[in-house]
């Protein structure tokens, strides 16, 4: 089967870039990305590519090439579903905040709404592709909703989890380590799998396109994130031991990473992992394991989250303790708010939790981040509900320029590893700070010996 018309429901961090690349690589397929969020769609359609709703290096070029050729962004969800022969579901699946599974399970209400909308609108057979990250066996629920419409339309359901990382989304999509496609192991299932394989095969080598059954594909996505996050928590656990023993976490990471069985990637000690996926997906994995009565499995993976929370807390405590156990009224400059460099995404960023702890001690925080807006920072803090919105706005402020953030500060905390932080005039920053001037490098990106020569008191995670 040759797909001619794709609809993607959800124009977010995954739907937008993924469909832009599919459209760029398949000029003969019409791709329509739809969303109920009208302002997001308007931003995707903005003439000024700087106004795209998400910041990803290289994305503007891909969008510029494909948009209004065979890539379209629209709020007319029904029309796009009806016209499509393949529908990707790429809506958000956040951690549940209510009811059974609160704080652990994935909230599948947006997924179910999509399935019901497809069931209501579809007049011709369609392949439905789960692009969102979903608990294993969700395809069963989608199938049951779709197959009970009674209108005779046939659906095949595929699982095609996305492995892109933010900040490198376009590069990851252009050259993925693998594309994973799970489907029903029946004749119709294999045909649907092949239809999706053909789309990716226009630019991904065949050997990098893996096909599996539905459940393996769904579970592989949660497993991949659990393994990646587990590496970060493992090196972060060791960073604390390094600090008390005189070992250097970078040297340890380098030494173990040379072992080809371990490998060098994802061994960078940090103030803790953030992002919309790692915590959510591990909590979901823990919940699934518990629901099958596998408590030892659940406890094992939960420890990855416990360690990550400890790392964020430990960093904030280090700042308080070093500043003579009192930061009340002291200005602390934050360089970085995003959960990693090269993105404007702040979901679950370590900066939010470190700020919250310092604000409880009545610090005055001034933040500079090259891509994150003041409104975003405030809403991140307000979401925690620790104090009033007025207090958050009064004690955490945002400036558009790093030197202003650091002026008169008692301490600087590096929360995101933006490259530009390394290029600043650190002598100038030192001259304008309170003394002693402290730097807490939560990302291990600055030249510690250079800072010490200037006169800074420096703390680096894992050293
Ligand atoms: N962000 C990542 O890097 C990443 C990577 C891989 C996988 N994922 C997974 O992909 C999924 C989407 O993540 P995201 O970061 O793109 O989320 P997002 O919040 O950025 O985007 C989701 C979009 O879906 C829209 N939406 C929700 N319900 C809708 C409906 N019924 N009809 C139309 N639009 C609807 C929302 O308005 C929103 O714009 C999640 O399951 C996530 O776990 C995310
Ligand atoms: O050695 C490392 C590597 C990462 N991090 C932190 O871990 C978090 C996550 O980073 P990363 O995985 O690069 O970004 P994400 O965009 O969250 O991507 C992850 O989550 C996505 C959503 O599921 C998956 O698609 C990707 O494969 C997976 O890498 C960030 O806070 C990083 O700063 C570290 O602290 N040390």
XYZ file of C-alpha atoms and ligand atoms in Angstrom:
543
model
C 0.000 0.000 0.000
C 1.288 3.462 -0.915
C 0.425 6.173 1.592
C -0.569 9.465 -0.050
C -2.012 11.464 2.768
C -0.808 11.629 6.369
C -2.472 13.362 9.300
C -0.615 13.887 12.559
C -2.658 14.781 15.642
C -0.486 16.897 17.970
C 1.841 19.668 16.779
C 4.218 19.572 19.729
C 7.909 18.824 20.237
C 7.483 15.459 18.528
C 4.670 15.934 16.006
C 6.092 19.151 14.529
C 9.720 18.140 13.833
C 8.903 14.507 12.978
C 6.302 15.415 10.382
C 8.473 18.219 8.991
C 11.214 15.680 8.259
C 8.803 13.033 6.892
C 7.333 15.693 4.572
C 10.735 16.950 3.496
C 11.878 13.425 2.629
C 8.593 12.366 0.970
C 7.529 15.263 -1.275
C 4.844 13.067 -2.878
C 2.985 12.596 0.432
C 0.725 15.331 1.775
C 1.333 15.741 5.508
C -1.098 17.739 7.657
C -0.258 18.369 11.308
C -3.278 19.316 13.394
C -3.721 20.561 16.924
C -6.506 21.946 19.105
C -4.117 24.644 20.288
C -4.796 27.422 17.744
C -1.926 29.654 18.825
C 0.532 26.776 18.408
C -0.736 26.153 14.867
C -0.536 29.891 14.101
C 3.092 29.862 15.272
C 3.891 26.881 13.021
C 2.400 28.871 10.135
C 4.214 32.107 10.991
C 6.113 33.740 8.106
C 8.948 34.593 10.442
C 10.647 31.235 11.107
C 12.045 32.619 14.374
C 8.467 32.457 15.674
C 8.094 28.662 15.300
C 6.651 27.353 18.584
C 9.686 25.263 19.440
C 13.360 26.015 19.130
C 15.412 23.234 17.514
C 18.651 23.813 15.595
C 18.039 23.289 11.850
C 14.259 22.987 12.127
C 13.583 26.319 10.425
C 15.286 25.139 7.213
C 13.290 21.902 7.051
C 10.016 23.726 7.679
C 10.889 26.413 5.123
C 11.461 23.762 2.456
C 8.346 21.649 3.026
C 5.734 24.038 4.423
C 2.904 24.836 2.011
C 4.465 22.401 -0.481
C 3.361 19.140 1.128
C 3.492 20.091 4.821
C 0.517 21.887 6.353
C -0.429 22.963 9.866
C -4.123 23.278 10.687
C -6.714 23.316 13.472
C -9.237 21.420 11.362
C -8.690 18.038 12.972
C -11.757 16.317 11.498
C -10.953 17.263 7.901
C -7.347 16.082 8.194
C -8.368 12.748 9.739
C -10.984 12.154 7.093
C -8.595 12.815 4.220
C -5.718 10.717 5.597
C -4.867 7.089 4.918
C -2.396 7.106 7.805
C -2.981 8.972 11.109
C -0.176 9.521 13.617
C -1.204 10.191 17.201
C 1.429 12.436 18.773
C -0.410 14.025 21.664
C 0.908 14.462 25.178
C 0.766 11.575 27.662
C 1.719 13.257 30.952
C 1.832 11.654 34.377
C -1.666 11.420 35.854
C -2.431 14.114 38.423
C -5.658 12.613 39.751
C -7.422 9.357 40.597
C -5.989 5.847 40.316
C -2.318 5.892 39.428
C -1.983 9.587 40.374
C 1.663 10.666 40.202
C 2.720 7.433 38.460
C 0.612 6.225 35.534
C 0.482 7.938 32.137
C -2.670 9.959 31.591
C -4.196 8.502 28.443
C -7.221 10.774 28.193
C -5.822 12.697 25.196
C -5.042 9.421 23.432
C -8.545 8.120 24.038
C -10.063 11.392 22.783
C -8.053 11.027 19.567
C -9.167 7.425 19.117
C -12.807 8.410 19.619
C -12.472 11.318 17.209
C -10.929 9.069 14.558
C -13.683 6.504 15.112
C -16.331 9.191 14.699
C -14.873 10.893 11.626
C -13.327 8.081 9.556
C -15.188 6.998 6.441
C -12.362 4.995 4.842
C -9.839 2.413 6.109
C -6.829 3.854 7.930
C -3.552 2.930 9.540
C -3.286 4.462 13.002
C 0.257 5.039 14.273
C 1.033 5.488 17.957
C 3.815 8.076 17.958
C 3.220 9.161 21.555
C 4.990 7.184 24.269
C 2.443 4.754 25.679
C 2.172 2.042 28.304
C 2.595 -1.448 26.932
C -0.742 -2.833 25.650
C -2.311 0.585 24.880
C -2.815 -0.487 21.269
C -5.356 -2.971 22.621
C -7.454 -0.133 24.073
C -7.192 1.957 20.904
C -8.184 -1.037 18.838
C -11.207 -1.712 20.979
C -12.447 1.894 20.624
C -11.853 1.951 16.868
C -13.361 -1.433 16.146
C -16.601 -0.754 17.938
C -17.858 2.049 15.729
C -20.060 -0.247 13.662
C -19.460 1.784 10.474
C -17.462 -0.932 8.695
C -14.231 1.066 8.467
C -11.084 -1.066 9.049
C -8.134 0.101 11.122
C -4.644 -1.265 11.572
C -2.732 -0.031 14.609
C 1.038 0.400 14.615
C 3.417 1.442 17.359
C 6.186 3.725 16.136
C 7.769 5.329 19.207
C 9.960 8.354 18.735
C 13.524 8.394 20.059
C 14.588 11.952 19.170
C 16.171 14.033 21.917
C 15.381 17.720 22.202
C 18.101 20.097 21.097
C 19.240 17.542 18.503
C 15.796 16.609 17.152
C 16.502 17.350 13.493
C 19.876 15.575 13.471
C 18.310 12.589 15.287
C 15.443 12.419 12.800
C 17.775 12.704 9.808
C 20.015 9.870 11.006
C 18.185 7.793 13.612
C 20.054 4.948 15.350
C 16.933 2.966 14.547
C 13.295 3.375 13.601
C 11.040 0.971 15.478
C 7.727 -0.213 14.060
C 5.501 -2.658 15.890
C 2.358 -4.136 14.408
C -0.037 -7.026 14.445
C 1.569 -10.266 13.286
C -1.121 -10.930 10.676
C -1.238 -10.463 6.912
C -2.989 -7.088 7.243
C -0.647 -6.131 10.073
C 2.431 -6.878 7.939
C 0.998 -4.780 5.082
C 0.498 -1.828 7.431
C 4.015 -2.229 8.831
C 5.408 -2.250 5.280
C 3.500 0.939 4.388
C 5.211 2.769 7.243
C 8.595 1.155 6.526
C 8.354 2.561 2.976
C 7.944 6.106 4.290
C 11.062 5.921 6.481
C 13.031 3.983 3.869
C 13.163 7.103 1.678
C 16.041 8.248 3.906
C 16.734 5.668 6.645
C 18.828 2.594 5.686
C 16.696 -0.579 5.746
C 18.923 -2.230 8.350
C 18.077 0.590 10.785
C 14.347 -0.006 10.487
C 13.288 -2.639 13.017
C 9.914 -4.326 12.965
C 8.450 -6.158 15.960
C 5.151 -7.115 17.490
C 3.105 -4.303 19.044
C 3.939 -5.010 22.668
C 7.700 -5.208 22.142
C 7.620 -1.862 20.377
C 5.559 -0.145 23.073
C 7.707 -1.572 25.862
C 11.016 -0.806 24.093
C 10.326 2.911 24.275
C 9.838 2.916 28.051
C 12.833 0.606 28.404
C 15.139 2.824 26.331
C 14.331 5.858 28.461
C 14.683 3.865 31.675
C 18.149 2.648 30.626
C 19.285 6.133 29.566
C 18.050 7.780 32.759
C 19.554 4.966 34.805
C 22.994 5.809 33.400
C 22.618 9.439 34.455
C 21.471 8.462 37.938
C 24.325 5.961 38.187
C 27.001 8.525 37.379
C 25.269 11.098 39.595
C 25.288 8.620 42.487
C 29.018 8.208 41.950
C 29.516 11.990 41.764
C 28.658 12.269 45.438
C 31.132 9.548 46.305
C 33.784 11.304 44.201
C 33.308 14.510 46.166
C 34.093 12.845 49.494
C 36.938 10.648 48.285
C 38.977 12.948 46.057
C 38.106 11.080 42.870
C 37.064 13.182 39.861
C 33.786 12.099 38.277
C 34.917 13.096 34.774
C 38.008 10.926 35.111
C 35.927 8.036 36.412
C 33.390 8.448 33.578
C 36.175 8.560 31.012
C 37.845 5.486 32.485
C 34.712 3.354 32.545
C 33.416 4.707 29.226
C 36.468 3.319 27.420
C 35.150 -0.160 28.161
C 33.309 -0.973 24.961
C 30.687 -2.847 26.987
C 29.854 0.375 28.866
C 30.496 3.026 26.199
C 31.200 6.745 26.693
C 27.767 8.347 26.165
C 25.304 9.497 28.811
C 27.866 9.521 31.596
C 27.916 13.249 32.260
C 27.301 13.999 35.935
C 24.809 16.809 36.395
C 22.431 18.594 38.712
C 19.905 15.932 37.694
C 18.104 14.937 34.554
C 15.004 16.821 33.471
C 12.813 16.871 30.396
C 9.304 15.729 29.725
C 10.150 12.068 29.253
C 12.588 10.372 31.627
C 10.705 10.813 34.888
C 7.265 10.345 33.335
C 8.256 7.189 31.485
C 10.048 5.574 34.422
C 7.136 6.314 36.747
C 4.913 4.719 34.164
C 7.177 1.660 33.978
C 7.151 1.405 37.768
C 3.358 1.645 37.770
C 2.992 -1.042 35.123
C 5.356 -3.387 36.988
C 3.428 -2.824 40.229
C 0.114 -3.435 38.513
C 1.396 -6.883 37.505
C 2.545 -7.465 41.111
C 6.243 -7.216 40.177
C 7.338 -5.217 43.203
C 11.070 -5.981 42.959
C 11.084 -4.777 39.341
C 9.161 -1.629 40.308
C 11.490 -0.832 43.229
C 14.571 -1.305 41.064
C 13.499 1.332 38.527
C 12.008 3.694 41.080
C 15.466 4.108 42.552
C 16.514 5.966 39.373
C 13.986 8.701 40.211
C 14.842 8.724 43.909
C 18.514 9.265 43.029
C 17.621 12.064 40.624
C 15.547 13.884 43.232
C 18.411 13.497 45.681
C 20.849 15.038 43.199
C 18.738 18.187 42.692
C 18.191 18.536 46.431
C 21.863 17.956 47.183
C 22.920 20.714 44.768
C 20.582 23.265 46.370
C 21.707 22.195 49.850
C 25.337 22.625 48.831
C 24.644 26.234 47.835
C 22.899 26.989 51.125
C 25.554 25.305 53.227
C 28.462 26.968 51.399
C 26.899 30.415 51.754
C 27.281 30.077 55.535
C 23.898 28.358 55.957
C 21.974 31.497 55.233
C 20.865 32.767 51.863
C 17.986 34.929 53.086
C 18.038 38.151 51.055
C 21.128 37.066 49.095
C 21.148 37.411 45.332
C 21.864 34.161 43.508
C 22.280 34.251 39.748
C 21.034 31.280 37.721
C 22.638 30.736 34.350
C 20.212 28.485 32.513
C 16.646 27.356 33.105
C 16.021 24.920 30.211
C 16.362 21.206 31.058
C 19.286 20.935 28.622
C 21.048 23.166 26.104
C 19.696 24.083 22.669
C 16.038 23.878 23.636
C 13.459 26.269 25.073
C 11.736 23.361 26.814
C 11.736 23.536 30.610
C 9.549 20.589 31.531
C 10.892 18.944 34.715
C 14.052 21.039 34.488
C 16.308 20.667 37.536
C 16.445 24.488 37.704
C 12.799 24.625 38.812
C 13.375 22.409 41.834
C 16.676 23.994 42.830
C 15.042 27.447 42.622
C 12.093 26.285 44.700
C 14.358 25.038 47.479
C 16.417 28.234 47.501
C 13.283 30.398 47.517
C 12.116 28.531 50.619
C 15.286 29.890 52.234
C 14.275 33.389 51.077
C 16.962 33.795 48.452
C 16.519 36.322 45.691
C 17.099 34.592 42.353
C 17.868 36.307 39.055
C 17.820 34.083 35.978
C 19.328 34.396 32.542
C 18.538 31.755 29.913
C 19.183 32.384 26.205
C 15.877 30.821 25.078
C 13.416 30.596 27.966
C 10.879 33.362 28.569
C 10.096 34.968 31.916
C 6.476 33.788 31.666
C 7.622 30.190 31.292
C 9.858 30.376 34.364
C 7.063 31.867 36.459
C 4.522 29.297 35.338
C 7.011 26.484 36.057
C 7.364 27.752 39.628
C 3.683 28.509 40.112
C 2.846 24.965 39.026
C 4.632 23.652 42.140
C 2.217 25.608 44.336
C 4.834 26.137 47.043
C 4.090 29.859 47.544
C 1.926 32.613 46.071
C 2.369 33.742 42.475
C 3.168 37.221 43.772
C 6.017 35.887 45.909
C 7.392 33.848 43.013
C 7.337 36.954 40.819
C 8.981 39.072 43.496
C 11.788 36.710 44.468
C 12.590 35.143 41.109
C 13.234 37.648 38.353
C 14.511 37.290 34.821
C 16.948 39.458 32.900
C 17.789 39.398 29.191
C 21.548 39.583 29.668
C 23.988 37.419 31.681
C 26.230 40.146 33.128
C 23.228 41.881 34.619
C 22.105 38.595 36.187
C 25.495 38.144 37.863
C 26.038 41.755 38.975
C 26.110 42.051 42.792
C 25.311 38.349 43.185
C 26.726 36.329 46.079
C 26.770 33.203 43.973
C 26.251 31.940 40.441
C 24.658 28.559 39.764
C 25.003 26.888 36.359
C 21.802 24.929 35.717
C 21.973 24.351 31.950
C 25.015 23.532 29.834
C 24.533 26.293 27.206
C 27.808 26.622 25.257
C 27.778 30.425 25.463
C 28.321 30.314 29.250
C 31.877 29.092 28.615
C 32.677 32.141 26.486
C 31.743 34.851 29.011
C 34.248 37.341 30.409
C 34.505 35.692 33.827
C 36.939 38.337 35.124
C 34.319 41.001 34.417
C 31.671 38.901 36.147
C 33.939 38.397 39.173
C 34.709 42.108 39.459
C 31.008 42.951 39.712
C 30.050 40.318 42.301
C 29.892 40.295 46.102
C 32.966 38.744 47.704
C 33.708 35.973 48.322
C 32.269 35.176 44.895
C 30.956 31.632 44.529
C 30.292 29.556 41.421
C 28.291 26.304 41.651
C 28.714 24.488 38.372
C 25.898 21.957 38.160
C 26.945 20.929 34.663
C 30.724 20.764 34.900
C 31.178 23.043 31.884
C 33.377 25.864 33.170
C 37.164 25.927 33.422
C 37.550 25.420 37.136
C 41.235 26.349 37.361
C 40.719 29.552 35.359
C 37.884 30.576 37.670
C 39.977 29.813 40.746
C 42.850 31.909 39.363
C 40.459 34.837 38.954
C 39.483 34.458 42.610
C 36.198 32.526 42.545
C 35.320 29.881 45.120
C 34.231 27.025 42.864
C 32.096 23.936 43.458
C 31.690 21.477 40.584
C 29.440 18.399 40.791
C 31.576 15.300 41.330
C 34.883 17.064 42.060
N 9.395 15.785 23.753
C 10.177 14.796 23.349
O 11.363 14.965 23.173
C 9.602 13.428 23.088
C 10.409 12.484 22.451
C 9.888 11.213 22.189
C 8.578 10.921 22.542
N 7.816 11.854 23.157
C 6.409 11.515 23.428
O 5.617 12.081 22.381
C 4.345 12.510 22.888
C 4.143 13.989 22.594
O 5.147 14.722 23.280
P 5.413 16.257 22.968
O 6.634 16.637 23.731
O 5.365 16.483 21.498
O 4.103 16.914 23.644
P 3.571 18.397 23.466
O 2.791 18.707 24.686
O 4.673 19.301 23.028
O 2.552 18.292 22.218
C 1.353 17.587 22.255
C 0.312 18.392 21.465
O -0.866 17.603 21.337
C -1.984 18.484 21.318
N -3.212 17.740 21.603
C -3.565 17.099 22.753
N -4.756 16.505 22.596
C -5.184 16.767 21.337
C -6.331 16.408 20.592
N -7.293 15.637 21.117
N -6.436 16.850 19.330
C -5.467 17.624 18.774
N -4.344 17.986 19.436
C -4.204 17.556 20.707
C -1.642 19.513 22.384
O -2.388 20.700 22.198
C -0.115 19.696 22.146
O 0.155 20.794 21.285
C 4.349 12.148 24.373
O 3.767 10.878 24.526
C 5.824 12.076 24.709
O 6.083 11.217 25.781
C 8.288 13.110 23.418
O 25.087 12.322 30.402
C 24.023 12.934 30.550
C 23.003 12.961 29.575
C 21.831 13.660 29.840
N 21.687 14.323 31.013
C 20.423 15.047 31.284
O 19.334 14.173 31.024
C 18.194 14.904 30.579
C 17.641 14.308 29.297
O 18.548 14.538 28.233
P 18.338 13.907 26.790
O 18.050 12.485 26.914
O 19.497 14.298 25.968
O 17.068 14.738 26.245
P 15.530 14.351 26.017
O 15.017 15.294 24.995
O 14.832 14.263 27.326
O 15.549 12.909 25.317
C 15.241 11.704 26.006
O 13.853 11.524 26.077
C 13.199 11.497 24.789
C 11.720 11.448 25.052
O 11.246 10.171 25.261
C 13.732 10.310 24.001
O 13.089 10.267 22.733
C 15.238 10.439 23.839
O 15.751 9.293 23.146
C 15.871 10.552 25.215
O 17.272 10.774 25.088
C 18.669 16.347 30.417
O 18.286 17.099 31.564
C 20.170 16.224 30.350
O 20.824 17.380 30.810
C 22.671 14.312 31.979
O 22.534 14.908 33.033
N 23.836 13.612 31.720
